[in-house]
Short mmCIF file of C-alpha atoms and ligand atoms in Angstrom, two decimals:
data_model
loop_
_atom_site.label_atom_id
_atom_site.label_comp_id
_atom_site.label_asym_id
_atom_site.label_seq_id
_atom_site.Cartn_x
_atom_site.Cartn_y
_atom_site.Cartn_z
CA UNK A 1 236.49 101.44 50.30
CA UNK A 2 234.08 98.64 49.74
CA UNK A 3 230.93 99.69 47.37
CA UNK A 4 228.43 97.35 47.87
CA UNK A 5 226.72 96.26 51.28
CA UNK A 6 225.46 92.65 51.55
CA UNK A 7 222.09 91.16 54.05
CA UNK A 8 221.36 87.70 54.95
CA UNK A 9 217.67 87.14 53.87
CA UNK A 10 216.41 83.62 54.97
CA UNK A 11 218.19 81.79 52.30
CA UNK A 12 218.82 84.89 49.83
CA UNK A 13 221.61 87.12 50.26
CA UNK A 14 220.66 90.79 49.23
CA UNK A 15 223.48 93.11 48.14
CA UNK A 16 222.94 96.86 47.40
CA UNK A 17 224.96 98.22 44.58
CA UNK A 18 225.73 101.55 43.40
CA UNK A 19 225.09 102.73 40.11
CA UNK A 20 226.79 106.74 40.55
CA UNK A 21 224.79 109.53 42.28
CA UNK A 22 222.87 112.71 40.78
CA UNK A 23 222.00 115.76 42.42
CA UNK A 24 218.38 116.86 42.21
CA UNK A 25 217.05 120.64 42.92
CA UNK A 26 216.04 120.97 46.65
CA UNK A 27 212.48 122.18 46.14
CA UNK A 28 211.83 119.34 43.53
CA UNK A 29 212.86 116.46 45.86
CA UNK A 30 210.73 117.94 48.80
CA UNK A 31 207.82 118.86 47.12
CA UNK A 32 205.59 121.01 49.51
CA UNK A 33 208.05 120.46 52.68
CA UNK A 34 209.65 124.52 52.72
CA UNK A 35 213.28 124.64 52.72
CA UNK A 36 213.75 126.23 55.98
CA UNK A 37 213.14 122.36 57.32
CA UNK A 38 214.66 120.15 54.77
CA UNK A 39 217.58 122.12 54.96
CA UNK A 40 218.44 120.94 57.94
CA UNK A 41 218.01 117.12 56.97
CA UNK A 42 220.41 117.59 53.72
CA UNK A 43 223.04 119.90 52.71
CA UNK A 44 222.28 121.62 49.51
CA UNK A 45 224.79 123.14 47.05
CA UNK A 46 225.42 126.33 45.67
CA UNK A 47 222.28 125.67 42.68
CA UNK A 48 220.09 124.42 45.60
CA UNK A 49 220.67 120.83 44.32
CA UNK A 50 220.66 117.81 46.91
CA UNK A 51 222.65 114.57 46.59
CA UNK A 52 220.80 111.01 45.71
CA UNK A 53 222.71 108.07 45.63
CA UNK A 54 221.55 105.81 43.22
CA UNK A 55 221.35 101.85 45.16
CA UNK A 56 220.58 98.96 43.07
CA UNK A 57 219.50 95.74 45.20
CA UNK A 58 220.82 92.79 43.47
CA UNK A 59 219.10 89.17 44.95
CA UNK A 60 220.82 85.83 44.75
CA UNK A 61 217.88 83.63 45.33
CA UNK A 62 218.77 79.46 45.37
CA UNK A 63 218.06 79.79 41.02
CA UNK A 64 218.47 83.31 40.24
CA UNK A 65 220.43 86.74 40.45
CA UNK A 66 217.61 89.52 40.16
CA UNK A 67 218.65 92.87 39.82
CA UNK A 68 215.81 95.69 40.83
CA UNK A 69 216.03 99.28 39.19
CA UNK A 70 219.69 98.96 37.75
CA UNK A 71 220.21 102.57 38.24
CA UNK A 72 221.34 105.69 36.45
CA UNK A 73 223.44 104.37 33.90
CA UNK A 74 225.90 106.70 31.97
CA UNK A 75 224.07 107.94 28.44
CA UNK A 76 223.30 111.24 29.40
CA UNK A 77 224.42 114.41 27.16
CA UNK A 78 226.64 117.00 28.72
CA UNK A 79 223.95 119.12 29.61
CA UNK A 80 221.73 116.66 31.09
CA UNK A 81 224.77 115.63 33.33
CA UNK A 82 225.43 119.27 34.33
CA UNK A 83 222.04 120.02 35.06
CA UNK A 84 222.11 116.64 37.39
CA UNK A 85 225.85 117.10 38.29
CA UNK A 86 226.15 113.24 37.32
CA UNK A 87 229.19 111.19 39.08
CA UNK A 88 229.03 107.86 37.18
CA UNK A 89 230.78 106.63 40.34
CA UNK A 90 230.94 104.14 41.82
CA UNK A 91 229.35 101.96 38.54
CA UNK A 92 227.03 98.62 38.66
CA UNK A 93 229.58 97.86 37.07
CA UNK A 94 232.21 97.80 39.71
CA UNK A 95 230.05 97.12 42.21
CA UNK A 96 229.32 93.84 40.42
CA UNK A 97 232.94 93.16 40.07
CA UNK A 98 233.11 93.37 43.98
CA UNK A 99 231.11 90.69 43.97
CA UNK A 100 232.70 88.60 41.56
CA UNK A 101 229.76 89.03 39.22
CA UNK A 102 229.42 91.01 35.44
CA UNK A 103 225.92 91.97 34.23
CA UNK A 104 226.18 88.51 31.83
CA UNK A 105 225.41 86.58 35.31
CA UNK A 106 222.25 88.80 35.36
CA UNK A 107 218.64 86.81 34.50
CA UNK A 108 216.49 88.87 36.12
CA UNK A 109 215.48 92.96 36.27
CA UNK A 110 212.82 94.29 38.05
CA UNK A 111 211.63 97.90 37.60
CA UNK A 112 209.35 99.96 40.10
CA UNK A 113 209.02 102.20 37.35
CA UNK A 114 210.53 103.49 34.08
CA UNK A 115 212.19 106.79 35.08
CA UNK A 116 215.66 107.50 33.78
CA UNK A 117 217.26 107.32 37.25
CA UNK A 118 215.85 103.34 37.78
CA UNK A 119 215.85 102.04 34.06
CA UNK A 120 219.13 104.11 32.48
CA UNK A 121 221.38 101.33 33.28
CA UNK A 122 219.66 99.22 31.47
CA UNK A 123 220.85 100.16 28.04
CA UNK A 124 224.46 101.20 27.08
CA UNK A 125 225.99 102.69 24.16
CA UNK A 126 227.98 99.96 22.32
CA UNK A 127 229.89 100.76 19.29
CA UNK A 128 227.60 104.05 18.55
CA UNK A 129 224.72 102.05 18.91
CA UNK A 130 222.63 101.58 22.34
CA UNK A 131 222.10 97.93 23.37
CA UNK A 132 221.19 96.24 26.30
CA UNK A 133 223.49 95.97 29.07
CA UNK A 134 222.05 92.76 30.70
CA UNK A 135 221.82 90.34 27.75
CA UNK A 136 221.09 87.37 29.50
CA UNK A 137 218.15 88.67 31.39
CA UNK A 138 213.92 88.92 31.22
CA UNK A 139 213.04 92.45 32.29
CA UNK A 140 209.85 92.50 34.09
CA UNK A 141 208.16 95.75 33.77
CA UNK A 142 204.12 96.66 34.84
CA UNK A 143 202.03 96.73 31.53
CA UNK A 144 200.32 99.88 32.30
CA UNK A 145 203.54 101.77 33.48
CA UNK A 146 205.21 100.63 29.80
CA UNK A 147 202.51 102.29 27.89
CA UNK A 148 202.75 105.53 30.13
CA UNK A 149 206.44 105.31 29.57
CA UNK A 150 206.07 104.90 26.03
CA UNK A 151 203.63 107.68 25.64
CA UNK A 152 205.08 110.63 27.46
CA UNK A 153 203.12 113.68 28.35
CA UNK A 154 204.22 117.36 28.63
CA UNK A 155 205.04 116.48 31.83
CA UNK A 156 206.36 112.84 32.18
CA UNK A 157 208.52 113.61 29.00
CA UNK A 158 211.58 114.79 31.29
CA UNK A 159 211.26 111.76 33.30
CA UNK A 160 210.96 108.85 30.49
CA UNK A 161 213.86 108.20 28.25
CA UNK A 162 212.67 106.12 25.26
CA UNK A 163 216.68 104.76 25.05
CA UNK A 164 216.13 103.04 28.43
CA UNK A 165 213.79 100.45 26.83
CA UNK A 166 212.99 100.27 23.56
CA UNK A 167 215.86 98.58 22.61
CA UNK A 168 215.01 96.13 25.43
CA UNK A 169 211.67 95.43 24.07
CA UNK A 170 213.26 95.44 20.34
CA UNK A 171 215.93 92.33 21.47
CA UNK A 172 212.98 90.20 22.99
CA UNK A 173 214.04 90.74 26.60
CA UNK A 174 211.07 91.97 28.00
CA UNK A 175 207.85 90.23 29.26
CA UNK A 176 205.41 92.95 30.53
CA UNK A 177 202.97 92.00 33.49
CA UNK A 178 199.80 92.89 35.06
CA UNK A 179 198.66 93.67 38.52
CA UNK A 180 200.45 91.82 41.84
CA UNK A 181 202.41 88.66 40.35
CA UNK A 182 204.75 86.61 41.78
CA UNK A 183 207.71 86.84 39.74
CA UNK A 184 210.20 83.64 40.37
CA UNK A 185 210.14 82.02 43.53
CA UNK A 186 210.53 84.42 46.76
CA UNK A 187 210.26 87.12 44.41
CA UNK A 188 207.01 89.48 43.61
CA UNK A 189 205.27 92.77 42.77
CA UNK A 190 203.05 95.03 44.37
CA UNK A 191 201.37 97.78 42.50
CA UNK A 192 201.04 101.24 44.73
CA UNK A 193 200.11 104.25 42.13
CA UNK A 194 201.46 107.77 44.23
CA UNK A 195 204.69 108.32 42.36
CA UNK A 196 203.57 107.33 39.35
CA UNK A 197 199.98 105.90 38.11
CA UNK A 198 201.21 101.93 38.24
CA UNK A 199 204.53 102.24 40.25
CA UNK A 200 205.33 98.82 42.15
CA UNK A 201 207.65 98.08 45.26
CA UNK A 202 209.18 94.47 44.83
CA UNK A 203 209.49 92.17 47.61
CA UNK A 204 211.53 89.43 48.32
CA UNK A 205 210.47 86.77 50.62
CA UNK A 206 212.49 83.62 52.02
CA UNK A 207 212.13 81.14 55.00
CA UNK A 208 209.78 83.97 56.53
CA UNK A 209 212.08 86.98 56.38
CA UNK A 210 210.67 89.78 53.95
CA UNK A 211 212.67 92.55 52.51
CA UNK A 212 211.09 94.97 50.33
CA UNK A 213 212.32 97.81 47.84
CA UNK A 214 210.47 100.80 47.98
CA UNK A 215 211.29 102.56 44.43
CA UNK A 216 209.87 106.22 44.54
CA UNK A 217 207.59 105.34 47.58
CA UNK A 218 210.04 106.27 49.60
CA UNK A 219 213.14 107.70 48.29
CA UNK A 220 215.29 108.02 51.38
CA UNK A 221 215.28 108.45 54.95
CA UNK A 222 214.86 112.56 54.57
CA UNK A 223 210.99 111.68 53.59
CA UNK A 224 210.33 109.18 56.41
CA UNK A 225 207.16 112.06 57.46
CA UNK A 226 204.01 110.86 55.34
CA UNK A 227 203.41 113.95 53.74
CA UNK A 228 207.19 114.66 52.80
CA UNK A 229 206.51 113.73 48.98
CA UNK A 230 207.77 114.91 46.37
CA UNK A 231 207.42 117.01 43.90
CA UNK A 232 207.87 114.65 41.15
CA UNK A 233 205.36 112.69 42.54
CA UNK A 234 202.33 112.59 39.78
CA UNK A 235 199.86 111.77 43.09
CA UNK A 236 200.95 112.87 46.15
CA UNK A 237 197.61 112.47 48.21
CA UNK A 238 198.22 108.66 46.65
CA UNK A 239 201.43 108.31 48.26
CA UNK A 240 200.58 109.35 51.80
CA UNK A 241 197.61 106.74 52.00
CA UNK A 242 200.13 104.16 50.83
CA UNK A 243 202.97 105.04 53.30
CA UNK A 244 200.73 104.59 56.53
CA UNK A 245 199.62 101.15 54.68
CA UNK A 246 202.75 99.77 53.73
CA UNK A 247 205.04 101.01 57.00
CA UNK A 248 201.42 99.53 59.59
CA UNK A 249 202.68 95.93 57.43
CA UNK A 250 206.23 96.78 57.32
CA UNK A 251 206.14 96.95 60.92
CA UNK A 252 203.95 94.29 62.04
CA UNK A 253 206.13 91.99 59.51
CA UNK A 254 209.40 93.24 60.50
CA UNK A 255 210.38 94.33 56.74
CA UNK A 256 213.97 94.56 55.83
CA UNK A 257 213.12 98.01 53.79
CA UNK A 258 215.70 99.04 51.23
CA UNK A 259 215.71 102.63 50.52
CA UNK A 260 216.54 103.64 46.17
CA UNK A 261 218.33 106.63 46.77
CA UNK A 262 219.60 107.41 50.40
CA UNK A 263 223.04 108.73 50.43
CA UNK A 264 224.22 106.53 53.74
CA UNK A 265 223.40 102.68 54.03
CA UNK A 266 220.03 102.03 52.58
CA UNK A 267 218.90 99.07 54.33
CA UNK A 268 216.49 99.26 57.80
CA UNK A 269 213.17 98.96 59.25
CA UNK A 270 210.81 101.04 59.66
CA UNK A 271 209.81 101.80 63.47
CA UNK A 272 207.33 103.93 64.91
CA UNK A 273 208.13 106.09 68.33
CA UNK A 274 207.30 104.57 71.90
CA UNK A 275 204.09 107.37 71.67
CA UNK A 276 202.56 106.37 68.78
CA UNK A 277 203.25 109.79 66.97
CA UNK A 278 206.14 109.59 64.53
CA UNK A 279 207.52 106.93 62.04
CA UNK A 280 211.62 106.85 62.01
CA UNK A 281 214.02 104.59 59.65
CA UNK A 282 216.16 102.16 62.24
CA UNK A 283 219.09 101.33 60.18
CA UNK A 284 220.42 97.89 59.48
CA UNK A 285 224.04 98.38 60.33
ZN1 LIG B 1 210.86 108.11 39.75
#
C-alpha cells in the first residue's frame, strides 16, 4: 500500500509522509469534550488510548525540499513506547524512499513547535551516540519556543525532549527566528500561541494557491468544533480565538489545510455549513 499522498500546489508539489503513529489517552487528547461524545468520533482501546498518526508534509518548492515537523522518530525507551503504544511504522524513512528521496536530499525543517511527537525525528541514535538525522539541512525553529523548550517546567517537561535538539543546535544546523518571517521563497511562519506560548502554523504559498500546516492548532478532523482543544493545550481560551481567525481566512482563501495527526488522509479545506452554524473538514481526495 502506498504511504505517502502527494498535492499539486501552484508550482510546488506537497507530499504527506508518515513518520509511525502513537496512541494518546482519550481524556488527554479531548481536553474538556466528555467521553460520552468523542467516543463516538474515535475508537478507543482497552487503556482508553486513541490513535494519532503522525503526517510529515514534505514541500518541493522550484529550489528546495522543506520538511515541516519530521515526526515521532524512534528514540523512545521501552516504557515510553508502551505508555504511547509506539508503531515506528510506516518510517520518514520509507516514506521518503517512496519518493525516491533519503533525508540527505533534505535542506530545510520547519517546526510548529518542539514537542517530542513533531521534533523526535529529527535526531537519531547513530553508533550509541544521537546525531542529526537531516545533515544537510537549516532547522528553523521560533526563538521564544527554543528557550521554552530548553527550559522545561513541571509541566512542559513530559512534552520537551532535550535529545530532539540540542544536538541540532550543537552541529550548527539551526538558525532560530523571530515573529512572522518568510522563510525561502513560497515558504513562511505564522506565530498563533494556544497550544503552546509561540507555536507557529507554516504556510506555503505558490502561483496563488495556499496550503497551510496547522501543527497543534488543529490536530485532526475529531477537533474541527472550536472549543474541542485539548488537554495538552497550555492556552486553550488562546486556541479557540485563533481557530475562528484562521478557518474565516482559510475559507475566504480557499486553504489547502494539512492536518499533523489525523489517522485518514490529512489534506482538505475547511468549510462552514450552508446555515452558518458549524465548521466541517471537506477532504481533498
Ligand atoms: Zn504539541
Amino acid at each position: 500500500m502506498k504511504i505517502v499522498k502527494k498535492v499539486k500546489l501552484g508550482d510546488f508539489e506537497l507530499f504527506s509522509l508518515r513518520d509511525g503513529e502513537f496512541w494518546l489517552d482519550g481524556g488527554g487528547f479531548f481536553g474538556v469534550v466528555p467521553k460520552v461524545i468523542w467516543q463516538k468520533l474515535t475508537t478507543p482501546d482497552e487503556l482508553n488510548r486513541v490513535k494519532l498518526n503522525s503526517n510529515p508534509l514534505l514541500v518541493k518548492t522550484d529550489k528546495h525540499n522543506v520538511l515541516i515537523d519530521p515526526g515521532l522518530g524512534n528514540k523512545y525507551s521501552a516504557k515510553q513506547q508502551k505508555i504511547f503504544k509506539i508503531k515506528y511504522q510506516p518510517t520518514l524513512e520509507n516514506s521518503l524512499a517512496e519518493i525516491g528521496m533519503t533525508a540527505d536530499d533534505i535542506d530545510i525543517i520547519v517546526a510548529t513547535h518542539l514537542h517530542f511527537d513533531h521534533v523526535g525525528a529529527c535526531t537519531k541514535i547513530e553508533n550509541g551516540k544521537i546525531v542529526p538525522t537531516f545533515k544537510n539541512a537549516i532547522h528553523y525553529f521560533q526563538k521564544n519556543e527554543w528557550e521554552d523548550a530548553t527550559h522545561p517546567n513541571e509541566r512542559t517537561k513530559g512534552t520537551y525532549f532535550l535529545e530532539n535538539y540540542l544536538p541540532l543546535m550543537e552541529a550548527g544546523l539551526v538558525k532560530l527566528i523571530e515573529e512572522n518571517v518568510k522563510i525561502v521563497p513560497g515558504i513562511s511562519v505564522e506565530i498563533t500561541g494556544g497550544h503552546t506560548q509561540y507555536h507557529q502554523i507554516v504556510f506555503a504559498k505558490s502561483n496563488g494557491k495556499i496550503a497551510s500546516y496547522w501543527g497543534g492548532i488543529l490536530p485532526a478532523v475529531t477537533h474541527i468544533k472550536i472549543p474541542y482543544t485539548m488537554g495538552f493545550d497550555l492556552y486553550p481560551v488562546e486556541i479557540m480565538q485563533k481557530r475562528k481567525e484562521l478557518y474565516k481566512r482559510a475559507i475566504a482563501e480557499n486553504w489547502l489545510v494539512c492536518l499533523e495527526h489525523e489517522v485518514e488522509n490529512p489534506f482538505g479545506y475547511i468549510r462552514l455549513t450552508e446555515d452558518g452554524k458549524n465548521y466541517y473538514f471537506e477532504k481533498k481526495m
